[in-house]
Amino acid sequence: MHIVGTAGHVDHGKSALIAALTGTNPDRLLEEQVRGMTLDLGFAHLRFDDGVEAGIVDVPGHERFLHNMLAGAAGMELLLLAVDAREGVMPQTLDHLAILQFLNVRRALVALTKIDLIDASERDAIRDAIRQRLQGTIAASAPFYAVSSVSGEGLGELKGVLHDELAALPQRNINAPVYLPIDRAFTLQGLGTVVTGTLMQGRIAAGETLMLEPGGKPAHVRSIGVFDATRPDVAAGARVALSLPNLDRAEIARGQAIVGSELTARRSFAVRFVPLQNALPLIQRRTPVRAYVGSAEIMGTLVIADGNGGPHEVRAQLHLREPAVVFPGLRFVLRRPSPMTLLGGGYVEGVDVAPSAEQGDSSEEAVLAVLRGRPTEPVELGAVASAANLRESTARDTLERLVDRGDAIRVARPAAYVDSAAAGALLERMLTTLEASHQQEPWAIGMTSIVLARTLSIPEAALVRIAEHFVEDGRLINRGGYYATTSHQPSLTSEQRAFFEYLAPIAEGQPLLPIPFAGAATAVKLSHLAGVSKAFDTMLAEGAFVKVGDDLYRGAQIAQIRARLEAHFERHDRMTAAEFRDLLGTSRKYAVPLLEWLDTHGTTVRDGDFRRLRKKGASSLP
Ligand SMILES: Nc1nc2c(ncn2[C@@H]2O[C@H](COP(=O)(O)OP(=O)(O)OP(=O)(O)O)[C@@H](O)[C@H]2O)c(=O)[nH]1
Ligand SMILES: [Mg+2]
């Protein structure tokens, strides 16, 4: 048996096509059927009279469920790419193809779906446009089949091609140790715990005892199901359900694997990594990553080896926060922790890396004990070394290893270390506090470190250093000194908005005239309107108000001023203060502070009595 996998943009007809080809609706969840959208992996059985058969893995197209797509993608051998004939190649189509290039797909077919909805005369042009967009992807030379799951057009031909392609695929390695990444686990009356997955290599016979990894628990296989049938044994390439009555459903989750005794889970291993060209700027010597291995998604660090090969494939080590089953040749995909940009992928080269890291050595124990003793206090290298009774060089190596594996975090200025679990617990407390505060004061941008530290009873300096680590990780926001959750968008009440409208009216005939900042600040202070002072800070932080010298402008006025400046510099390469004043239609009193503000905010540069436009990229605009 082999695995056919779908890919393609949301709503492009993947699930409908699988249902039409097999008679099974892969959208098995009620919510999927109600919403008409695939959320998680779906499965169907494709069977031919002559015994050729395939398991089909149907994936969600929506980018929010890309992690689910990734959990099923590793098993795919024959790719069925669905492209809606009306929409053509869309972002998720390309994302899926970028991911699949690192995995095990051997052949790709393009299904041009919903062909009933386009005019026959348009077909050739649409086909050409799609072919063009697929250049450089693994579907670049894939044959096209125009199909309609509604009228049935083209389904017979596609099915025939699937048959021939499946029959021609090479057999998977059945002599290798069993590796079955788990994608579902549930309990069935009479069978107990059942796991399902794609058997990637090896063969399994009923009655055999395998291992659940990570976890190291023996897994006694009582029976084997392949779709609706029970089988005495099964070989690589099949969709498999194993009944494992000795295991508790609660101790199994997607991401674990059922394996032969030869394989174990590890947290550190050597890899060959192929970065995506457009992700190169994001990849440093040590890069935090979200790794997809088998059906698992695990945070970790990619460490590029010294003197590695060329730019297309580099030697590196992958350190994971949780162990995963790995063996040489196993493929993986890496994304950024946040935003989840695809970084690249590769394969495992060797698993005998850093044996001390595997066994847990005494220096690690000692260092972790020091860090855990000071859960909310970053500890510097020297202090770690003396408290752990280690040479500084040993302490440094150990700390690096712990950071790579995610057991410790490094904070900056000056570099110091915190136990990961303690830092994670502090992050949770920060997020809970921030959420409550956002709920209570939705108009505020967030909480200052002083208030946050006081609420959590932690010294402010320590809080800031740990918080900044999570800001860099993308799990916390710092806007101008105010901390917020990543989802917080400040919103003013209608009364507050009305107050500011009234506070800063646009002068008749003088649309670029500011108001005095001091007057505005006093009006805010004297107002009895709830939350108005924090709302004022929000307006300033968001650029809805801009303080220039002693004046207060609206953001829209500043945008107008910039537009006029740009228009001026399109025709001239320099400008005097008097010209600028005329440009504004106000007076010198306002023009001079504005020019100084524009200088410091990177729009203009001073050149004697003149201003010039600062070159693009020389400084970023506020
Ligand atoms: N007219 C027509 N409609 C179709 C065809 N195939 C699918 N549809 C409709 O298109 C919509 C989306 O189809 P799905 O099969 O759910 O799309 P999908 O690619 O599985 O979507 P996700 O799983 O959410 O990514 C549904 O309303 C289908 O009824 C087709 O061949 N012709
Ligand atoms: Mg679907």
XYZ file of C-alpha atoms and ligand atoms in Angstrom:
655
model
C 0.000 0.000 0.000
C 1.048 3.588 -0.552
C -0.089 6.936 0.734
C -1.721 9.579 -1.432
C -1.816 13.005 0.160
C -3.781 16.094 -0.744
C -2.486 19.658 -0.710
C -3.885 22.979 -1.806
C -5.511 26.212 -0.781
C -8.519 26.332 1.509
C -11.787 25.478 -0.277
C -10.111 24.322 -3.478
C -12.063 21.066 -3.365
C -9.576 18.628 -1.805
C -12.043 16.880 0.477
C -14.819 16.853 -2.126
C -12.432 15.223 -4.596
C -11.427 12.515 -2.122
C -15.081 11.867 -1.320
C -15.882 11.611 -5.035
C -12.951 9.256 -5.680
C -13.456 6.941 -2.717
C -17.006 7.353 -1.459
C -15.637 8.355 1.958
C -15.974 11.916 3.202
C -12.590 12.622 4.804
C -14.104 15.408 6.909
C -14.905 13.080 9.790
C -15.506 15.701 12.500
C -18.997 17.082 12.889
C -17.595 20.602 13.071
C -15.862 20.067 9.732
C -19.100 18.987 8.122
C -21.006 21.901 9.587
C -18.366 24.456 8.597
C -17.604 22.832 5.268
C -13.924 23.157 6.068
C -11.267 20.627 6.992
C -9.715 21.323 10.393
C -7.689 18.205 10.981
C -6.344 15.301 8.971
C -8.903 13.083 7.246
C -8.455 9.613 5.841
C -9.957 7.512 3.088
C -9.261 4.206 1.399
C -8.739 3.983 -2.360
C -9.106 0.448 -3.725
C -8.923 -1.059 -7.173
C -10.223 -4.421 -8.343
C -6.747 -5.745 -9.101
C -5.563 -5.264 -5.512
C -3.761 -1.929 -5.938
C -4.723 0.250 -2.989
C -3.788 3.430 -1.201
C -4.468 5.244 2.004
C -5.430 8.835 1.401
C -4.474 11.583 3.826
C -6.573 14.698 3.329
C -5.216 17.885 4.859
C -6.777 21.198 5.852
C -6.003 24.057 3.493
C -6.502 26.865 5.986
C -3.200 28.261 7.204
C -4.391 28.208 10.816
C -4.331 24.428 10.636
C -0.966 24.130 8.918
C 0.398 22.279 11.969
C -2.204 19.566 11.310
C -1.230 19.437 7.659
C 2.387 18.972 8.773
C 1.443 16.124 11.101
C 0.138 14.184 8.105
C 2.536 15.366 5.449
C 5.486 13.122 6.314
C 3.657 9.993 5.143
C 2.751 11.247 1.661
C 4.308 9.539 -1.359
C 1.981 10.534 -4.185
C 0.748 14.109 -4.061
C -2.653 15.135 -5.351
C -2.528 18.915 -5.556
C -5.964 20.496 -5.813
C -6.132 23.832 -7.624
C -9.498 25.546 -8.046
C -9.822 26.290 -11.753
C -11.431 29.642 -10.974
C -8.838 30.837 -8.460
C -5.606 29.274 -9.597
C -2.532 28.958 -7.395
C -3.085 30.646 -4.037
C -0.732 31.194 -1.051
C -1.505 27.937 0.760
C -0.875 25.998 -2.419
C 2.679 27.307 -2.508
C 3.169 26.891 1.261
C 2.133 23.262 1.068
C 4.459 22.639 -1.859
C 7.351 24.345 -0.084
C 6.843 22.070 2.914
C 6.440 18.899 0.881
C 9.730 19.381 -0.962
C 11.499 18.397 2.269
C 9.456 15.259 2.860
C 8.856 11.976 1.050
C 6.703 12.895 -1.962
C 7.875 11.052 -5.066
C 5.310 12.101 -7.646
C 2.793 14.904 -7.967
C -0.460 15.181 -9.920
C -2.412 18.396 -10.301
C -6.191 18.161 -10.071
C -7.741 21.215 -11.685
C -10.916 21.217 -9.598
C -14.404 22.675 -10.042
C -13.985 22.492 -13.786
C -17.799 22.619 -14.077
C -17.646 26.251 -12.995
C -15.512 27.582 -15.829
C -16.071 27.991 -19.510
C -14.507 25.308 -21.705
C -12.824 28.029 -23.770
C -10.890 29.295 -20.716
C -9.327 25.970 -19.802
C -6.106 26.248 -21.750
C -5.320 29.742 -20.522
C -6.021 28.753 -16.904
C -3.862 25.683 -17.235
C -0.970 27.758 -18.613
C -1.259 30.347 -15.854
C -1.213 27.656 -13.173
C 1.699 25.835 -14.769
C 3.582 29.134 -14.730
C 2.925 29.666 -11.011
C 4.068 26.151 -10.176
C 7.530 26.762 -11.638
C 10.221 25.926 -9.136
C 7.946 23.787 -6.949
C 7.774 20.014 -6.691
C 4.666 20.176 -8.900
C 6.497 22.013 -11.698
C 6.233 19.146 -14.148
C 3.191 17.388 -12.726
C 0.509 16.358 -15.221
C -2.871 18.146 -15.028
C -6.283 16.524 -14.766
C -9.377 18.671 -15.055
C -12.033 17.317 -12.715
C -15.382 18.115 -11.208
C -16.522 16.417 -8.041
C -20.026 17.662 -8.840
C -20.511 16.529 -12.455
C -18.048 13.660 -12.201
C -16.095 14.890 -15.206
C -12.500 13.675 -15.321
C -12.799 11.478 -12.220
C -12.528 8.231 -14.182
C -9.373 9.359 -15.924
C -7.809 10.644 -12.676
C -8.621 7.388 -10.950
C -6.968 5.448 -13.753
C -3.840 7.572 -13.469
C -3.771 7.172 -9.685
C -3.904 3.421 -10.196
C -0.937 3.405 -12.558
C 1.084 5.829 -10.442
C 0.466 3.769 -7.304
C 1.427 0.554 -9.044
C 4.682 2.164 -10.180
C 5.754 3.552 -6.780
C 8.713 1.776 -5.189
C 7.954 -0.329 -2.132
C 8.801 1.349 1.161
C 11.537 -0.127 3.280
C 9.914 -3.069 5.030
C 13.164 -4.375 6.502
C 13.845 -1.277 8.589
C 12.735 -0.963 12.241
C 9.048 -0.191 12.730
C 8.286 3.551 12.704
C 4.677 4.620 12.989
C 4.181 8.278 13.961
C 0.856 8.548 15.767
C -1.670 10.980 14.356
C -4.718 9.926 16.400
C -5.365 8.067 19.647
C -8.758 7.076 21.014
C -10.542 4.294 22.875
C -12.953 1.865 21.271
C -15.407 -0.357 23.062
C -13.967 -3.850 23.186
C -10.566 -2.812 21.799
C -9.339 -0.383 24.395
C -6.712 2.109 23.308
C -6.294 2.488 19.558
C -3.691 4.565 17.739
C -3.621 5.375 14.049
C -0.847 6.519 11.784
C 1.031 5.881 8.586
C 3.473 2.994 8.891
C 6.534 4.708 7.445
C 8.857 1.719 7.492
C 9.026 -1.875 8.703
C 6.261 -4.400 9.172
C 4.033 -5.225 12.125
C 2.370 -8.509 13.052
C -0.459 -8.900 15.543
C 0.775 -10.233 18.864
C 4.063 -8.402 18.605
C 5.343 -6.063 21.312
C 6.622 -2.694 20.139
C 7.492 0.489 22.035
C 5.707 3.775 22.603
C 8.291 6.549 22.265
C 8.929 8.983 23.802
C 7.817 7.293 26.967
C 9.634 4.001 26.667
C 6.481 1.984 27.351
C 6.022 -1.445 25.781
C 3.083 -1.511 23.370
C 1.470 -4.881 22.910
C -0.264 -5.087 19.527
C -3.478 -7.049 19.981
C -4.910 -6.437 16.535
C -4.213 -4.486 13.379
C -6.795 -2.639 11.343
C -6.315 -1.246 7.855
C -9.397 0.815 7.155
C -12.369 -1.524 7.605
C -10.478 -4.798 7.655
C -8.528 -6.592 10.363
C -5.228 -7.995 9.165
C -2.720 -10.376 10.728
C 0.177 -8.196 9.605
C 0.867 -5.037 7.719
C 3.809 -3.572 5.779
C 5.241 -0.069 5.362
C 3.181 2.363 3.341
C -0.173 1.540 4.944
C -2.583 3.520 7.039
C -2.736 1.496 10.208
C -4.866 1.316 13.346
C -3.282 -0.636 16.186
C -5.198 -1.861 19.183
C -2.866 -1.478 22.170
C -4.907 -2.574 25.181
C -2.057 -2.389 27.684
C -1.589 1.354 27.134
C -3.694 4.040 28.705
C -5.287 6.450 26.220
C -4.288 9.341 28.495
C -0.580 8.646 28.067
C -0.669 8.812 24.257
C -0.820 11.881 22.032
C -0.191 12.887 18.441
C 3.552 13.297 18.007
C 4.574 10.111 19.778
C 5.399 7.033 17.717
C 5.065 3.267 17.874
C 8.496 1.897 17.094
C 10.642 -1.194 17.033
C 13.032 -1.643 19.957
C 15.919 -0.403 17.770
C 14.599 3.166 17.812
C 14.466 5.593 20.695
C 13.557 9.203 21.198
C 16.260 11.845 21.400
C 16.510 15.536 21.968
C 19.758 16.278 20.131
C 20.957 14.962 16.800
C 22.983 15.891 13.727
C 21.083 16.986 10.633
C 21.551 18.222 7.098
C 19.455 21.318 6.765
C 18.335 22.993 3.550
C 17.272 26.591 4.166
C 14.650 28.171 1.957
C 16.313 30.991 0.046
C 13.907 33.634 1.298
C 14.366 32.462 4.891
C 18.159 32.883 4.826
C 18.132 36.255 6.618
C 16.226 34.635 9.491
C 18.774 31.911 10.060
C 21.615 32.583 12.445
C 24.208 30.334 13.949
C 21.647 29.480 16.593
C 18.073 29.818 15.483
C 15.026 29.109 17.616
C 12.752 26.806 15.629
C 9.488 24.929 15.648
C 10.417 21.476 14.399
C 8.110 19.005 12.688
C 9.406 15.463 12.993
C 7.086 12.584 12.148
C 3.736 13.752 13.511
C 5.331 15.843 16.266
C 5.667 19.602 16.576
C 8.419 20.555 19.030
C 10.196 23.800 19.856
C 13.961 23.731 19.676
C 17.152 25.309 18.416
C 18.991 24.758 15.166
C 22.729 25.197 15.598
C 24.677 25.497 12.358
C 27.975 23.630 12.551
C 31.279 25.411 12.025
C 32.772 25.031 8.569
C 29.587 23.494 7.241
C 29.076 22.742 3.555
C 27.645 24.992 0.875
C 24.744 27.407 1.124
C 22.233 24.869 -0.154
C 22.676 22.200 2.454
C 24.333 22.834 5.787
C 25.452 20.592 8.589
C 23.733 21.467 11.826
C 22.524 20.125 15.104
C 18.921 20.145 16.118
C 18.204 20.399 19.837
C 14.607 19.836 20.875
C 12.782 20.705 24.076
C 11.017 17.348 24.047
C 12.485 14.120 22.722
C 11.356 12.760 19.350
C 11.994 9.449 17.624
C 14.726 10.014 15.054
C 17.000 7.879 12.924
C 19.365 8.623 10.041
C 17.506 9.658 6.914
C 14.359 10.792 8.727
C 13.031 14.009 7.221
C 11.898 17.087 9.087
C 10.592 20.607 8.487
C 11.416 23.768 10.460
C 9.349 26.890 10.952
C 10.011 29.986 12.991
C 8.437 29.964 16.450
C 6.606 33.224 15.707
C 5.586 34.336 13.149
C 5.579 30.811 11.854
C 7.485 31.425 8.639
C 8.778 28.280 6.959
C 12.569 28.151 7.359
C 13.432 24.971 5.501
C 13.861 21.288 6.120
C 16.223 18.399 5.821
C 17.041 14.981 7.132
C 18.635 13.447 10.184
C 22.252 12.569 9.608
C 23.310 10.960 12.832
C 21.904 10.428 16.262
C 25.101 10.049 18.273
C 25.506 13.685 19.154
C 26.395 15.028 22.553
C 26.037 11.788 24.478
C 26.349 13.697 27.711
C 23.258 15.623 26.781
C 21.421 12.353 26.344
C 22.555 10.817 29.593
C 22.265 14.000 31.594
C 25.637 14.668 33.182
C 26.485 15.949 36.606
C 27.454 19.458 35.486
C 23.985 19.884 33.962
C 22.374 18.753 37.182
C 24.507 21.170 39.165
C 23.821 24.131 36.872
C 20.092 23.451 36.755
C 20.002 23.200 40.547
C 21.557 26.666 40.783
C 19.081 28.150 38.294
C 16.087 26.472 39.905
C 17.136 27.862 43.265
C 16.659 31.378 41.858
C 13.558 31.024 39.728
C 12.933 34.697 39.050
C 16.474 36.000 39.134
C 18.719 35.832 36.067
C 22.099 34.398 37.141
C 25.289 35.417 35.365
C 27.907 32.931 34.183
C 30.409 33.673 36.957
C 27.769 33.252 39.636
C 26.560 29.998 38.070
C 30.118 28.647 37.962
C 30.881 29.402 41.582
C 27.504 28.272 42.906
C 27.726 25.016 40.916
C 31.390 24.521 41.786
C 32.390 24.287 38.115
C 35.187 25.804 36.065
C 33.843 28.782 34.171
C 34.510 27.171 30.777
C 32.580 24.052 31.822
C 29.728 26.155 33.175
C 29.649 28.086 29.887
C 29.480 24.927 27.759
C 26.854 23.425 30.015
C 24.735 26.580 29.927
C 24.956 26.707 26.128
C 23.801 23.127 25.937
C 20.924 23.759 28.335
C 19.891 26.836 26.344
C 20.015 24.916 23.051
C 17.874 22.185 24.508
C 15.422 24.652 25.979
C 16.105 23.775 29.622
C 17.389 27.266 30.329
C 16.891 30.636 28.709
C 19.513 33.292 28.159
C 18.524 36.874 28.892
C 20.462 39.913 27.800
C 22.333 42.912 29.170
C 24.335 41.493 30.823
C 23.964 37.877 29.664
C 22.443 35.746 32.399
C 20.440 32.553 32.697
C 17.086 31.440 34.042
C 15.591 27.977 34.386
C 13.141 27.520 31.494
C 10.301 26.105 33.532
C 10.553 28.987 36.004
C 10.696 31.544 33.201
C 7.736 29.846 31.508
C 5.761 29.993 34.753
C 6.575 33.676 35.083
C 5.459 34.259 31.486
C 2.145 32.573 32.287
C 1.701 34.839 35.301
C 2.557 37.902 33.213
C 0.071 36.890 30.526
C -2.692 36.247 33.061
C -2.089 39.613 34.699
C -1.934 41.391 31.343
C -5.099 39.724 30.098
C -6.988 40.848 33.185
C -5.646 44.357 32.724
C -6.553 44.458 29.004
C -10.039 43.336 29.913
C -10.373 46.033 32.521
C -8.809 48.841 30.510
C -9.146 47.970 26.832
C -8.075 51.488 25.884
C -4.636 51.136 27.492
C -1.707 49.896 25.365
C -0.570 47.709 28.181
C 1.148 47.710 31.548
C 4.470 49.304 32.365
C 7.180 47.077 33.784
C 6.918 48.908 37.106
C 3.248 48.100 37.536
C 3.654 44.578 36.201
C 6.592 43.889 38.523
C 4.706 45.282 41.512
C 1.641 43.164 40.732
C 3.765 40.033 40.475
C 6.040 40.954 43.420
C 9.217 40.573 41.401
C 12.106 43.044 41.224
C 11.498 45.160 38.162
C 14.975 44.721 36.674
C 14.659 40.921 36.709
C 11.166 41.069 35.278
C 12.255 43.280 32.388
C 15.148 41.029 31.422
C 13.005 37.896 31.411
C 10.092 39.660 29.719
C 12.392 40.922 26.953
C 13.410 37.352 26.206
C 9.768 36.495 25.560
C 9.279 39.677 23.546
C 12.045 38.464 21.260
C 10.416 35.036 21.148
C 7.204 36.661 19.962
C 5.178 35.597 22.987
C 4.830 39.017 24.558
C 4.590 42.532 23.141
C 6.517 45.592 24.298
C 5.331 48.808 22.723
C 7.216 51.809 23.918
C 7.669 50.386 27.387
C 4.154 48.993 27.735
C 3.788 45.240 27.918
C 0.790 43.510 26.343
C -0.320 40.072 25.195
C 0.243 39.381 21.504
C -3.464 39.565 20.778
C -4.174 42.860 22.536
C -5.367 45.691 20.292
C -6.188 48.772 22.354
C -9.599 50.220 21.626
C -11.005 53.479 22.949
C -14.594 53.884 24.102
C -16.803 56.098 21.965
C -16.793 58.709 24.752
C -13.010 58.762 24.751
C -12.918 59.102 20.975
C -15.412 61.954 21.120
C -13.308 63.634 23.815
C -10.203 63.630 21.610
C -12.154 64.840 18.572
C -13.248 67.781 20.641
C -9.809 68.268 22.202
C -7.953 68.649 18.915
C -10.273 70.199 16.385
C -9.055 70.891 12.864
C -8.824 74.665 12.434
C -10.985 76.142 9.689
C -8.795 76.937 6.674
C -5.621 75.844 8.537
C -5.731 72.070 8.466
C -2.095 71.638 9.546
C -2.241 73.828 12.649
C -1.349 71.943 15.869
C -2.657 72.620 19.375
C -0.435 73.317 22.391
C 0.607 70.072 24.025
C 0.458 71.506 27.544
C -3.151 72.605 27.062
C -4.145 69.188 25.798
C -2.378 67.463 28.693
C -4.126 69.705 31.213
C -7.516 69.064 29.620
C -6.839 65.343 29.861
C -5.791 65.662 33.495
C -8.866 67.666 34.440
C -11.293 65.444 32.588
C -13.473 63.142 34.668
C -13.910 60.746 31.785
C -12.859 57.239 32.822
C -9.534 56.018 31.470
C -8.914 59.131 29.415
C -5.337 59.593 30.521
C -4.290 56.073 29.480
C -6.297 56.476 26.299
C -4.238 59.626 25.624
C -1.027 57.607 26.054
C -2.428 55.053 23.619
C -3.180 57.775 21.065
C 0.417 58.978 21.402
C 1.925 55.494 21.249
C -0.102 54.575 18.182
C 0.772 57.784 16.385
C -2.821 59.034 16.379
C -1.325 62.003 18.207
C 2.249 63.169 17.717
C 4.096 65.468 20.085
C 6.399 67.827 18.209
C 8.253 70.248 20.467
C 5.565 71.978 22.512
C 2.868 71.183 19.956
C 0.468 68.332 19.476
C -0.427 67.144 15.990
C -2.872 64.560 14.845
C -1.318 61.585 13.095
C -3.280 62.491 9.964
C -1.701 65.961 9.958
C 1.789 64.465 10.172
C 0.942 62.156 7.273
C -0.206 65.196 5.260
C 3.008 67.021 6.085
C 5.128 64.071 5.002
C 3.156 63.830 1.757
C 3.771 67.513 1.003
C 7.471 67.061 1.793
C 7.742 64.125 -0.539
C 5.998 66.056 -3.272
C 8.453 68.900 -2.773
C 11.465 66.620 -2.955
C 10.169 65.033 -6.098
C 10.761 68.345 -7.829
C 13.666 69.787 -5.792
C 16.561 68.218 -4.004
C 16.693 70.707 -1.168
C 14.432 72.937 0.859
C 14.771 76.041 3.038
C 12.906 76.589 6.303
C 10.889 79.332 4.597
C 9.886 76.993 1.778
C 8.817 74.462 4.366
C 6.710 77.071 6.170
C 4.980 77.913 2.891
C 4.451 74.235 2.245
C 2.623 73.971 5.553
C 0.654 77.167 5.222
C 1.383 77.933 8.899
C 4.117 80.042 10.466
C 7.785 79.824 11.397
C 6.763 79.195 14.987
C 5.477 75.757 13.905
C 7.800 75.073 10.997
C 11.072 75.090 12.952
C 10.160 72.514 15.632
C 8.614 70.339 12.909
C 11.785 70.415 10.861
C 13.847 69.453 13.888
C 11.429 66.631 14.610
C 11.640 65.426 11.019
C 15.451 65.504 11.256
C 15.520 63.370 14.384
C 12.881 61.011 13.052
C 14.877 60.227 9.963
C 12.889 61.948 7.218
C 15.172 64.893 6.519
C 18.816 65.788 7.089
C 20.177 69.206 7.739
C 22.694 70.598 5.285
C 23.633 74.168 6.283
C 20.558 76.306 5.757
C 18.895 73.587 3.738
C 17.126 70.319 4.335
C 17.503 67.292 2.122
C 15.519 64.090 2.037
C 17.312 61.383 3.954
C 18.193 58.470 1.753
C 15.847 55.500 2.035
C 17.133 52.923 4.465
C 19.495 55.360 6.171
C 17.172 55.394 9.136
C 13.784 53.926 9.845
C 10.775 56.148 10.164
C 9.011 56.173 13.508
N -19.158 23.264 -8.380
C -18.238 22.568 -7.728
N -18.059 22.774 -6.411
C -17.129 22.066 -5.769
C -16.328 21.102 -6.442
N -15.478 20.574 -5.549
C -15.738 21.172 -4.362
N -16.724 22.071 -4.494
C -17.258 22.937 -3.442
O -16.226 23.758 -2.955
C -16.314 23.908 -1.556
C -15.032 23.507 -0.888
O -14.792 22.136 -1.114
P -13.919 21.251 -0.112
O -13.730 19.945 -0.764
O -14.459 21.268 1.258
O -12.564 22.071 -0.149
P -11.210 21.729 0.628
O -10.099 21.986 -0.315
O -11.279 20.384 1.221
O -11.215 22.843 1.742
P -10.346 22.827 3.116
O -10.310 21.427 3.580
O -11.064 23.705 4.070
O -9.010 23.338 2.770
C -17.498 23.087 -1.110
O -18.600 23.926 -0.972
C -17.688 22.117 -2.244
O -19.024 21.712 -2.360
C -16.550 20.916 -7.851
O -15.898 20.126 -8.518
N -17.501 21.675 -8.425
Mg -11.028 19.810 3.062
